Coordinates of C-alpha atoms in Angstrom, one line a residue:
M9 CA 27.6 31.5 -75.3
I10 CA 24.4 29.6 -76.2
R11 CA 26.5 26.8 -77.8
N12 CA 28.8 26.5 -74.8
S13 CA 25.7 26.3 -72.5
K14 CA 24.3 23.5 -74.5
I15 CA 27.6 21.6 -74.2
V16 CA 27.7 22.2 -70.4
F17 CA 24.1 20.9 -70.1
S18 CA 24.9 17.9 -72.2
L19 CA 28.0 17.1 -70.0
L20 CA 25.9 17.5 -66.8
A21 CA 23.2 15.1 -68.1
V22 CA 25.8 12.5 -69.0
L23 CA 27.4 12.9 -65.5
L24 CA 24.1 12.5 -63.8
I25 CA 23.4 9.3 -65.7
I26 CA 26.8 7.9 -64.8
L27 CA 26.3 8.7 -61.1
S28 CA 22.8 7.3 -61.0
S29 CA 24.1 4.0 -62.5
C30 CA 26.9 3.9 -59.9
K31 CA 24.4 4.4 -57.1
D32 CA 22.2 1.6 -58.4
D33 CA 25.3 -0.6 -58.6
V34 CA 26.2 0.2 -55.0
I35 CA 22.6 -0.5 -53.8
S36 CA 22.5 -3.7 -55.7
A37 CA 25.9 -4.8 -54.3
G38 CA 24.8 -4.0 -50.8
S39 CA 21.6 -6.0 -51.2
A40 CA 23.6 -8.9 -52.6
I41 CA 26.0 -8.8 -49.6
M42 CA 23.2 -8.5 -46.9
Q43 CA 21.4 -11.8 -46.6
S44 CA 17.6 -11.7 -45.9
E45 CA 18.1 -13.3 -42.4
D46 CA 20.2 -10.3 -41.4
S47 CA 17.5 -7.7 -41.9
I48 CA 15.5 -6.2 -39.0
I49 CA 12.0 -7.4 -38.7
V50 CA 9.3 -5.6 -36.6
R51 CA 6.0 -7.2 -35.8
A52 CA 3.0 -6.6 -33.5
D53 CA 0.7 -9.1 -32.0
T54 CA -2.0 -9.2 -29.3
F55 CA -2.1 -12.0 -26.7
T56 CA -5.0 -13.0 -24.5
L57 CA -4.3 -13.4 -20.7
T58 CA -6.1 -15.3 -18.0
S59 CA -6.9 -13.9 -14.6
S60 CA -8.1 -14.8 -11.1
I61 CA -8.2 -13.3 -7.7
V62 CA -5.8 -14.8 -5.0
R63 CA -5.4 -14.2 -1.3
G64 CA -1.8 -13.4 -0.6
R65 CA 0.2 -13.9 2.6
A66 CA 0.3 -11.0 5.0
V67 CA 3.5 -9.0 4.7
A68 CA 5.6 -7.6 7.6
A69 CA 5.0 -3.8 7.9
T70 CA 5.5 -0.9 10.3
P71 CA 2.4 1.2 10.3
D72 CA 2.7 5.0 10.3
S73 CA -1.1 5.2 10.9
F74 CA -3.7 2.8 12.1
M75 CA -7.2 1.5 11.1
L76 CA -9.6 0.8 14.0
G77 CA -13.1 -0.5 13.7
E78 CA -15.3 -2.8 11.5
L79 CA -16.8 -2.3 8.1
D80 CA -19.3 -4.4 6.2
S81 CA -19.4 -3.8 2.4
K82 CA -19.8 -5.7 -0.8
Y83 CA -16.1 -6.5 -0.4
G84 CA -16.7 -8.4 2.8
H85 CA -16.3 -7.8 6.5
L86 CA -13.1 -6.1 7.7
H87 CA -12.1 -5.9 11.4
A88 CA -9.1 -3.8 12.4
D89 CA -7.5 -3.5 15.8
I90 CA -4.2 -2.2 17.3
L91 CA -1.5 -3.5 19.5
T92 CA 1.2 -1.1 20.6
Q93 CA 4.0 -0.5 22.9
L94 CA 4.7 2.9 24.4
A95 CA 8.0 4.7 24.4
C96 CA 9.9 4.8 27.6
P97 CA 10.9 8.4 28.7
L98 CA 14.6 7.4 29.4
E99 CA 16.0 8.5 32.8
F100 CA 12.7 10.3 33.7
K101 CA 11.7 10.2 37.4
Y102 CA 8.5 11.2 39.1
P103 CA 8.9 13.6 42.0
A104 CA 9.5 11.6 45.3
N105 CA 6.1 12.7 46.7
A106 CA 4.1 12.5 43.5
V107 CA 0.4 11.5 43.9
L108 CA -1.4 9.9 40.9
D109 CA -4.5 11.6 39.6
S110 CA -5.4 9.7 36.4
V111 CA -4.0 8.0 33.3
C112 CA -5.6 8.4 29.9
V113 CA -4.9 7.0 26.4
F114 CA -5.6 9.3 23.5
L115 CA -6.5 8.3 19.9
Y116 CA -6.3 11.0 17.2
Y117 CA -8.1 10.2 14.0
N118 CA -8.2 12.3 10.8
H119 CA -10.6 10.3 8.6
A120 CA -13.4 7.7 8.8
F121 CA -14.5 5.1 6.2
G122 CA -18.1 3.9 6.0
D123 CA -21.0 5.4 7.8
R124 CA -19.8 8.2 10.0
N125 CA -23.1 8.4 11.8
V126 CA -23.1 4.8 13.2
P127 CA -21.5 4.5 16.7
L128 CA -18.8 2.0 17.6
A129 CA -17.6 0.9 21.0
I130 CA -13.8 1.0 21.8
N131 CA -12.2 -1.1 24.5
A132 CA -8.6 -1.5 25.7
Y133 CA -6.8 -4.5 27.2
A134 CA -3.3 -5.0 28.5
M135 CA -0.8 -7.0 26.6
D136 CA -0.2 -9.4 29.5
R137 CA 1.3 -12.5 27.8
S138 CA 4.1 -11.1 25.8
T139 CA 5.5 -8.0 24.2
F140 CA 7.1 -7.3 20.8
S141 CA 10.8 -7.9 20.2
Y142 CA 12.3 -4.9 18.5
N143 CA 13.7 -7.0 15.6
E144 CA 10.9 -9.5 15.0
P145 CA 8.7 -9.1 11.9
L146 CA 5.1 -8.3 12.7
F147 CA 2.4 -9.5 10.4
S148 CA -1.1 -8.1 10.0
D149 CA -2.7 -11.5 10.6
T150 CA -0.8 -12.2 13.9
T151 CA -2.6 -14.4 16.4
L152 CA -3.9 -12.2 19.2
S153 CA -3.5 -14.9 21.9
T154 CA 0.2 -14.7 21.6
Y155 CA 0.2 -11.3 23.3
C156 CA -3.2 -11.0 25.1
S157 CA -5.3 -13.3 27.3
L158 CA -8.3 -11.0 27.2
E159 CA -9.1 -12.0 30.8
D160 CA -11.4 -9.5 32.6
S161 CA -8.5 -8.6 34.8
T162 CA -6.6 -7.2 31.8
R163 CA -9.5 -4.8 30.8
M164 CA -7.9 -1.4 31.2
I165 CA -11.1 0.7 31.1
D166 CA -14.3 0.1 33.1
Y167 CA -16.7 0.5 30.2
P168 CA -16.3 0.7 26.4
V169 CA -16.2 4.2 25.0
I170 CA -19.0 4.9 22.5
V171 CA -17.7 6.9 19.5
T172 CA -19.5 8.4 16.5
A173 CA -17.1 9.6 13.9
N174 CA -19.3 12.4 12.7
R175 CA -20.1 13.8 16.2
Y176 CA -16.9 13.8 18.0
T177 CA -16.9 15.4 21.5
D178 CA -13.2 16.5 21.8
S179 CA -10.4 17.6 19.5
T180 CA -6.7 18.4 19.9
Y181 CA -4.5 20.8 18.0
Y182 CA -2.0 18.5 16.2
G183 CA 1.1 20.4 15.3
T184 CA 2.3 18.2 12.4
T185 CA -1.0 18.7 10.5
G186 CA -1.6 22.3 11.6
S187 CA -5.2 21.6 12.4
Y188 CA -7.5 20.2 15.1
L189 CA -8.0 16.4 15.1
P190 CA -10.9 14.6 16.6
T191 CA -9.7 12.9 19.8
I192 CA -10.9 9.8 21.7
T193 CA -10.0 9.6 25.4
L194 CA -9.8 6.2 27.1
K195 CA -9.6 6.8 30.9
L196 CA -7.9 3.9 32.6
N197 CA -9.6 2.3 35.6
D198 CA -8.0 2.7 39.0
K199 CA -6.3 -0.7 38.9
W200 CA -4.5 -0.2 35.6
A201 CA -3.8 3.5 36.2
R202 CA -1.9 2.4 39.4
K203 CA -0.1 -0.3 37.5
V204 CA 1.1 2.1 34.8
F205 CA 2.1 4.7 37.4
E206 CA 4.1 2.0 39.3
A207 CA 5.8 0.8 36.1
N208 CA 8.5 3.5 36.7
D209 CA 11.7 1.8 35.7
F210 CA 12.8 4.2 32.9
S211 CA 16.4 3.0 32.7
S212 CA 15.7 1.3 29.3
Q213 CA 12.9 0.5 26.9
Q214 CA 13.4 -3.2 27.7
A215 CA 13.1 -2.6 31.4
F216 CA 9.9 -0.6 31.0
N217 CA 8.4 -3.2 28.6
E218 CA 9.0 -5.9 31.3
L219 CA 6.7 -3.9 33.6
F220 CA 4.2 -2.7 31.0
K221 CA 4.1 -4.7 27.8
G222 CA 1.7 -2.6 25.8
I223 CA -2.0 -2.0 25.0
Y224 CA -4.5 -3.8 22.8
I225 CA -7.2 -1.5 21.4
T226 CA -10.2 -3.0 19.7
T227 CA -13.9 -2.4 19.0
E228 CA -16.8 -4.5 20.4
F229 CA -19.7 -3.5 18.2
G230 CA -20.4 -1.3 15.1
G231 CA -19.9 -2.8 11.7
A232 CA -20.2 0.3 9.6
T233 CA -17.2 2.5 10.5
L234 CA -13.4 2.3 10.3
L235 CA -11.4 5.1 11.9
S236 CA -8.1 6.2 10.4
V237 CA -6.0 6.8 13.6
L238 CA -3.1 9.1 13.0
D239 CA -1.5 8.9 16.4
I240 CA -1.7 7.3 19.9
N241 CA -0.3 8.4 23.2
M242 CA -0.8 8.0 26.9
G243 CA -0.8 10.7 29.5
V244 CA 0.0 10.1 33.2
Y245 CA -1.4 13.0 35.4
Y246 CA -0.2 13.6 38.9
H247 CA 0.4 16.2 41.5
F248 CA 3.0 16.8 44.2
P249 CA 3.4 19.3 47.0
Y250 CA 6.5 21.4 47.6
V251 CA 7.3 24.2 50.0
R252 CA 7.9 27.6 48.5
A253 CA 10.2 30.1 50.3
G254 CA 10.2 27.9 53.4
V255 CA 6.7 29.0 54.2
D256 CA 3.9 28.1 51.7
T257 CA 3.1 24.5 50.6
I258 CA 2.2 24.6 46.9
I259 CA 0.5 21.8 45.1
E260 CA 2.0 21.5 41.6
E261 CA 0.1 19.6 38.9
S262 CA 2.0 17.9 36.1
S263 CA 1.8 15.1 33.5
K264 CA 4.1 12.8 31.5
G265 CA 3.5 11.6 28.0
F266 CA 4.2 8.1 26.7
Y267 CA 4.1 7.8 22.9
A268 CA 3.5 5.1 20.3
N269 CA 6.3 6.3 18.0
R270 CA 9.0 4.7 15.9
E271 CA 11.1 4.0 18.9
V272 CA 8.7 1.1 19.8
R273 CA 6.7 -1.5 17.9
Q274 CA 3.1 -1.3 16.7
L275 CA 0.9 -3.8 15.0
N276 CA -2.3 -3.1 13.1
R277 CA -4.2 -6.4 12.8
Y278 CA -6.7 -7.0 10.0
L279 CA -9.2 -9.8 9.9
W280 CA -10.8 -10.6 6.6
Q281 CA -12.9 -13.8 6.6
Q282 CA -12.3 -16.5 4.0
S283 CA -16.0 -16.6 3.3
D284 CA -15.7 -13.0 2.0
F285 CA -13.0 -14.0 -0.4
D286 CA -15.1 -17.0 -1.6
A287 CA -18.0 -14.6 -2.3
L288 CA -15.8 -12.3 -4.3
E289 CA -14.4 -15.2 -6.3
Q290 CA -18.0 -16.1 -7.5
N291 CA -18.1 -12.9 -9.6
A292 CA -16.5 -14.2 -12.8
D293 CA -16.7 -10.9 -14.7
T294 CA -14.7 -8.8 -12.1
N295 CA -11.3 -9.1 -10.5
Y296 CA -10.4 -7.3 -7.2
I297 CA -7.4 -5.9 -5.6
I298 CA -8.2 -5.1 -2.0
S299 CA -6.1 -3.7 0.9
P300 CA -5.4 -4.3 3.6
A301 CA -7.0 -7.7 3.0
H302 CA -4.1 -8.9 0.8
I303 CA -6.5 -9.8 -2.0
Y304 CA -4.7 -9.5 -5.3
T305 CA -5.4 -10.2 -9.0
Q306 CA -3.2 -12.8 -10.7
L307 CA -2.5 -12.3 -14.4
T308 CA -1.2 -15.4 -16.3
F309 CA 0.8 -14.7 -19.4
P310 CA 1.0 -17.5 -22.0
M311 CA 4.8 -17.4 -22.4
A312 CA 5.1 -20.6 -24.4
A313 CA 2.5 -19.4 -27.0
M314 CA 4.1 -15.9 -27.1
Q315 CA 7.5 -17.3 -27.6
Q316 CA 6.3 -19.7 -30.4
T317 CA 4.5 -16.8 -32.2
I318 CA 7.5 -14.5 -31.9
M319 CA 10.1 -17.1 -33.0
Q320 CA 8.0 -18.0 -36.0
S321 CA 8.0 -14.4 -37.1
L322 CA 11.7 -13.7 -36.3
G323 CA 13.3 -17.0 -37.2
T324 CA 16.8 -17.1 -35.7
R325 CA 17.0 -13.4 -35.0
R326 CA 17.5 -12.2 -31.4
A327 CA 14.2 -11.0 -30.0
Y328 CA 13.5 -7.7 -28.3
V329 CA 10.1 -6.6 -26.9
N330 CA 10.0 -3.0 -27.8
R331 CA 6.6 -2.3 -26.3
A332 CA 4.2 -4.4 -24.2
R333 CA 1.1 -2.3 -23.4
L334 CA -1.3 -3.5 -20.7
S335 CA -4.2 -1.3 -20.1
L336 CA -6.5 -2.0 -17.1
P337 CA -9.7 0.1 -16.9
V338 CA -10.9 0.7 -13.3
L339 CA -14.6 0.1 -12.7
N340 CA -15.3 1.7 -9.3
Y341 CA -14.0 5.3 -9.0
Y342 CA -16.5 7.6 -7.2
N343 CA -16.4 11.3 -7.7
G344 CA -19.2 12.2 -5.3
L345 CA -18.9 14.0 -2.0
D346 CA -18.0 11.8 1.0
A347 CA -21.3 12.5 2.6
N348 CA -23.2 11.2 -0.4
R349 CA -21.4 7.9 -0.8
T350 CA -22.8 4.6 0.2
R351 CA -20.9 2.2 2.4
D352 CA -19.8 0.2 -0.6
E353 CA -18.4 3.3 -2.3
W354 CA -16.0 4.3 0.5
A355 CA -13.1 2.1 -0.8
Q356 CA -11.5 3.9 -3.7
P357 CA -9.0 2.3 -6.1
A358 CA -5.4 2.4 -5.1
S359 CA -3.4 5.4 -6.3
S360 CA -0.4 3.2 -7.2
M361 CA -0.5 -0.4 -8.5
L362 CA 2.4 -2.8 -8.8
I363 CA 2.6 -5.6 -11.3
I364 CA 5.2 -8.1 -10.1
R365 CA 6.3 -11.7 -10.6
E366 CA 4.5 -13.7 -8.0
S367 CA 7.8 -15.3 -6.8
D368 CA 9.3 -11.9 -6.1
L369 CA 6.6 -10.2 -4.1
E370 CA 7.8 -11.1 -0.6
K371 CA 11.4 -10.5 -1.5
L372 CA 10.6 -7.0 -2.6
F373 CA 8.7 -6.1 0.5
N374 CA 11.3 -7.7 2.7
D375 CA 14.1 -5.6 1.0
E376 CA 15.8 -8.8 -0.4
I377 CA 15.7 -7.4 -3.9
V378 CA 15.6 -4.0 -5.5
L379 CA 12.8 -3.0 -7.8
S380 CA 13.8 -3.1 -11.5
D381 CA 11.9 -3.3 -14.8
S382 CA 13.0 -6.9 -15.2
I383 CA 10.9 -8.1 -12.3
A384 CA 8.1 -5.5 -11.8
M385 CA 6.6 -2.2 -12.9
Y386 CA 4.2 0.2 -11.1
A387 CA 1.6 2.6 -12.5
T388 CA -0.3 5.4 -11.0
L389 CA -4.1 5.8 -11.4
Q390 CA -4.6 7.8 -14.6
S391 CA -7.7 9.7 -15.7
V392 CA -8.9 10.7 -19.2
T393 CA -11.9 13.0 -19.8
D394 CA -13.6 12.7 -23.2
T395 CA -15.6 15.3 -25.2
L396 CA -18.8 14.4 -23.4
D397 CA -17.1 15.3 -20.1
V398 CA -17.0 11.6 -19.1
T399 CA -13.9 10.7 -17.0
T400 CA -12.5 7.2 -17.1
Y401 CA -9.7 5.8 -14.9
S402 CA -7.1 3.1 -15.6
Y403 CA -3.6 1.8 -14.9
E404 CA -1.2 1.7 -17.9
F405 CA 1.8 -0.6 -17.8
D406 CA 4.6 -1.2 -20.3
I407 CA 6.3 -4.4 -19.3
S408 CA 8.6 -4.7 -22.4
T409 CA 11.8 -5.1 -20.4
L410 CA 10.4 -7.8 -18.2
L411 CA 9.0 -9.8 -21.1
T412 CA 12.2 -9.5 -23.1
E413 CA 14.1 -11.1 -20.2
Q414 CA 11.4 -13.8 -19.6
L415 CA 11.3 -14.8 -23.3
R416 CA 15.0 -15.2 -23.5
K417 CA 15.1 -17.4 -20.4
N418 CA 12.8 -19.9 -22.2
R419 CA 11.8 -21.5 -18.9
F420 CA 8.1 -21.1 -18.4
E421 CA 5.0 -22.4 -20.1
T422 CA 3.2 -19.5 -18.3
L423 CA 4.2 -16.5 -16.2
D424 CA 2.1 -15.6 -13.1
M425 CA 2.1 -11.9 -12.1
L426 CA 0.3 -10.2 -9.3
L427 CA -1.4 -6.8 -9.2
V428 CA -0.7 -5.4 -5.7
P429 CA -1.7 -2.0 -4.2
I430 CA 1.4 -0.1 -3.0
T431 CA 2.6 3.1 -1.4
V432 CA 5.5 4.8 -3.2
T433 CA 7.8 7.1 -1.4
T434 CA 10.0 9.4 -3.5
T435 CA 12.5 12.3 -3.1
T436 CA 12.1 15.1 -5.7
T437 CA 14.7 17.5 -7.1
S438 CA 14.2 20.3 -9.6
S439 CA 14.8 17.9 -12.5
S440 CA 14.0 14.4 -11.4
Y441 CA 12.7 12.2 -8.6
T442 CA 14.0 9.0 -7.0
I443 CA 12.0 6.2 -5.5
T444 CA 13.2 5.7 -1.9
D445 CA 10.7 3.0 -0.8
I446 CA 7.9 0.8 -2.1
S447 CA 5.7 -0.8 0.5
Y448 CA 2.3 -2.6 0.7
N449 CA -0.6 -0.1 0.9
Q450 CA -2.1 -0.6 4.4
S451 CA -4.9 1.9 3.9
L452 CA -8.4 0.9 2.8
T453 CA -8.5 0.5 -1.0
A454 CA -10.6 -1.7 -3.3
T455 CA -9.9 -1.7 -7.0
E456 CA -12.2 -3.5 -9.5
I457 CA -11.1 -4.4 -13.1
F458 CA -12.6 -6.5 -15.8
S459 CA -11.6 -10.2 -15.5
A460 CA -10.3 -12.2 -18.5
Q461 CA -13.6 -14.1 -18.4
H462 CA -15.7 -11.0 -19.1
P463 CA -17.8 -11.6 -22.2
E464 CA -17.2 -8.2 -23.7
H465 CA -13.9 -6.9 -22.3
H466 CA -11.1 -9.3 -23.0
L467 CA -7.9 -9.0 -21.0
E468 CA -5.3 -8.5 -23.8
L469 CA -1.6 -7.5 -24.1
E470 CA -0.4 -5.6 -27.1
V471 CA 3.2 -6.5 -27.9
V472 CA 5.5 -4.8 -30.4
Y473 CA 8.7 -6.8 -30.9
S474 CA 11.7 -6.9 -33.3
G475 CA 14.6 -9.1 -34.2
F476 CA 17.8 -8.8 -36.1

């Protein structure tokens, strides 16, 4: 038995040697067949970007809320006002013997930016020159004189209404929010109350607009507060007599509401002076992305230099960008209570940021193209808290798909991309979510990031690429 075991062990040893030799031969043969240029190469490089702030064109937008007022801050002076049509109550009729009592315009606001204790004066004018076409695009820098003459005869209230956001005098239960909202009441003067009451052709929205084109709401002083107006409507109050049971004459009071809803057009105008942009541009160490001022940061990617570096590493292999990490730390996130913030600290960074080829921005917002990784990416504001309980905020982008496509096109010396604040609308299921809309962020945001010219914080892109 021992002798047989030794024979078996000897045979096994010989067999292992033979198999090992065969394996080495196969590997050697495979290496001989595979040429060196067919092997997969993976490399990583870091590229330095350049940056600047640019003032973009206003985009067409339909507001679902409004900004009203003025605010001075380190970002400049922003003035926001409102033009709106009011929905016609189709086929409505006032009672034949109705007598007008009053007409009031109501503004409901749910938030205020800036100093809530500084008063502002609100005034209202009639849109007397023109009204909005239902299909025309409306831009936030629209010229006011197209729609309003601002003659004294078009002033709809006798005196401006003085408002202090933190000391409101009235509130209304607002069903969609399930809470009471501060309410501003603009009581129309007798002349315009009568004109509104007599604009009683309710056969169509167009017919009503011919009689009453709309309202322009603005502020006349107060440079420290912006109101976030959630809703606007107008109430016409009247009474009429009727005879009850053929004996008693009863006076019945009633009202009719006219609403600034999605059936009609609204425009939130924003005025941001060019001198404010020039002042921001002087700060070489910081770049800004500010809404609704349409101030963006432009990032310039050195495509020719990137392509040269990658091709020298890969030779004739087909290039793939596997990862292109762009990290943008945010400089101005404030955690303090609203009441403790200074006027400059009211504008927080945008919750969502888009990086997009400059040439595609207007196409995306005008629904001419669909968002895809080959033209743009968006990131949400991320936070990280370290062991010392210090929280930092940033946007993290991976633009690998976009860069792969751009490198293969071999068209550009440089590639200009914009950072734009956006609002993302999604639908969510139990297992996933779908983006249904991306639009320009019309709320007040101001994002600060290090510029490429900062002496200590360079703007760099980490790129992992491969070729085979």
